[in-house]
Coordinates of C-alpha atoms in Angstrom, one line a residue:
M1 CA -30.5 5.0 2.0
E2 CA -32.7 7.4 0.2
G3 CA -32.0 9.3 -3.0
P4 CA -30.0 8.5 -6.1
A5 CA -26.7 6.6 -5.7
E6 CA -24.8 8.8 -8.1
G7 CA -21.7 10.3 -6.5
R8 CA -21.8 8.0 -3.5
V9 CA -20.0 5.0 -4.9
R10 CA -16.8 5.0 -7.0
V11 CA -15.7 1.7 -8.6
V12 CA -12.1 1.4 -10.0
S13 CA -10.8 -1.6 -12.0
A14 CA -7.1 -2.5 -11.7
D15 CA -6.7 -2.7 -15.5
T16 CA -7.7 1.0 -15.8
V17 CA -5.0 2.2 -13.5
M18 CA -1.4 2.4 -14.7
P19 CA 1.3 1.1 -12.4
L20 CA 3.2 3.9 -10.6
W21 CA 6.1 1.5 -9.9
A22 CA 7.4 -1.5 -11.9
G23 CA 10.1 -3.8 -10.6
K24 CA 12.8 -5.4 -12.7
K25 CA 11.3 -8.9 -11.9
G26 CA 7.7 -8.1 -12.8
G27 CA 6.4 -6.5 -9.6
E28 CA 4.2 -3.5 -9.7
A29 CA 2.3 -1.0 -7.5
R30 CA -1.0 0.7 -8.6
L31 CA -2.6 3.5 -6.7
M32 CA -6.2 2.3 -7.0
L33 CA -7.8 5.4 -5.4
T34 CA -7.5 8.1 -2.8
T35 CA -10.5 8.8 -0.6
S36 CA -11.7 12.4 -0.2
G37 CA -12.1 14.3 3.0
P38 CA -9.8 15.9 5.6
A39 CA -7.9 12.6 6.3
P40 CA -7.5 10.9 3.0
V41 CA -6.6 7.2 2.6
E42 CA -4.7 5.8 -0.4
V43 CA -5.5 2.3 -1.5
W44 CA -2.8 0.4 -3.4
R45 CA -2.5 -3.0 -5.1
W46 CA 1.0 -4.4 -5.0
K47 CA 2.7 -7.4 -6.6
L48 CA 6.2 -8.4 -5.6
E49 CA 8.3 -11.3 -7.0
P50 CA 10.6 -13.2 -4.6
G51 CA 13.6 -11.1 -3.8
E52 CA 12.2 -8.0 -5.4
E53 CA 12.0 -5.0 -3.1
Y54 CA 10.8 -1.4 -3.0
P55 CA 12.5 0.9 -0.5
S56 CA 10.4 3.9 0.6
H57 CA 11.5 7.1 2.1
P58 CA 9.9 8.2 5.4
H59 CA 6.6 10.0 5.1
Q60 CA 5.4 13.0 7.1
T61 CA 4.7 12.5 10.8
G62 CA 1.3 10.9 11.3
V63 CA 1.1 8.8 8.2
V64 CA 0.1 5.2 9.1
E65 CA 0.4 2.3 6.6
T66 CA -1.2 -1.1 6.5
V67 CA -0.2 -4.1 4.4
S68 CA -2.5 -7.1 3.9
V69 CA -1.0 -10.0 2.1
T70 CA -3.6 -11.8 0.0
A71 CA -1.2 -14.4 -1.6
G72 CA 2.4 -15.3 -1.0
R73 CA 4.8 -13.9 1.5
M74 CA 6.7 -10.6 2.0
V75 CA 9.1 -9.1 4.4
L76 CA 8.3 -5.7 5.7
V77 CA 11.4 -3.8 6.8
V78 CA 10.7 -0.9 9.1
D79 CA 13.5 1.3 10.4
G80 CA 15.9 -1.6 9.7
A81 CA 13.9 -4.4 11.5
E82 CA 12.5 -7.2 9.4
H83 CA 8.9 -8.4 9.9
P84 CA 7.7 -11.5 7.8
V85 CA 4.0 -11.1 6.7
D86 CA 2.4 -14.2 5.2
T87 CA -0.9 -14.8 3.3
G88 CA -3.8 -13.8 5.5
Q89 CA -1.8 -11.5 7.7
T90 CA -2.0 -7.7 8.0
A91 CA 0.7 -5.4 9.5
T92 CA 0.5 -1.7 10.4
F93 CA 3.2 0.8 11.1
D94 CA 4.0 4.4 11.3
G95 CA 5.4 5.5 8.0
D96 CA 7.6 8.3 9.2
V97 CA 10.7 6.1 9.2
P98 CA 12.5 4.3 6.2
H99 CA 10.7 1.2 5.2
T100 CA 10.9 -1.4 2.5
Y101 CA 8.5 -4.0 1.0
R102 CA 10.3 -7.2 -0.1
G103 CA 8.8 -10.3 -1.8
S104 CA 9.9 -13.5 -0.2
G105 CA 9.1 -17.2 -0.4
T106 CA 8.9 -19.0 -3.8
G107 CA 5.9 -17.4 -5.4
T108 CA 4.5 -14.0 -6.2
C109 CA 3.3 -11.9 -3.3
H110 CA 0.0 -10.0 -3.7
L111 CA -0.9 -7.3 -1.2
I112 CA -3.3 -4.5 -0.5
M113 CA -1.7 -1.4 1.1
T114 CA -3.4 1.5 2.6
V115 CA -1.7 4.8 3.4
H116 CA -3.6 6.9 6.0
I117 CA -2.7 10.6 5.7
P118 CA -3.3 12.8 8.7
P119 CA -5.6 15.8 8.4
A120 CA -4.0 19.1 7.6
P121 CA -3.6 21.3 10.6
G122 CA -6.8 23.2 11.4
T123 CA -9.1 20.6 9.8
A124 CA -11.4 18.1 11.6
A125 CA -11.2 14.4 10.8

């Protein structure tokens, strides 16, 4: 790569981002960053305690989410169906239906979530 690196790299630390959701048992969700461009991607850090859950309303058609569990266990509920996701596993799903993230097991669940937002009509990805 040639030229200066300014503007090409953005680094965000978790402790500089306020949680956008805080659970009653200590869980939290932080939107770490949103990429730019016609099809942005949100990158989230989540922490869920056992039994703690966050229900999400359906998103617009074309939104795709991924959840990657880095520690602990969770249950992903998509349109009423439960899907266990353990440490080291990643799940992906269409976000245009009701879905819930639930901590399970005996310890804290840590995960990284991405939300892939489709390009606006008339834009190229």
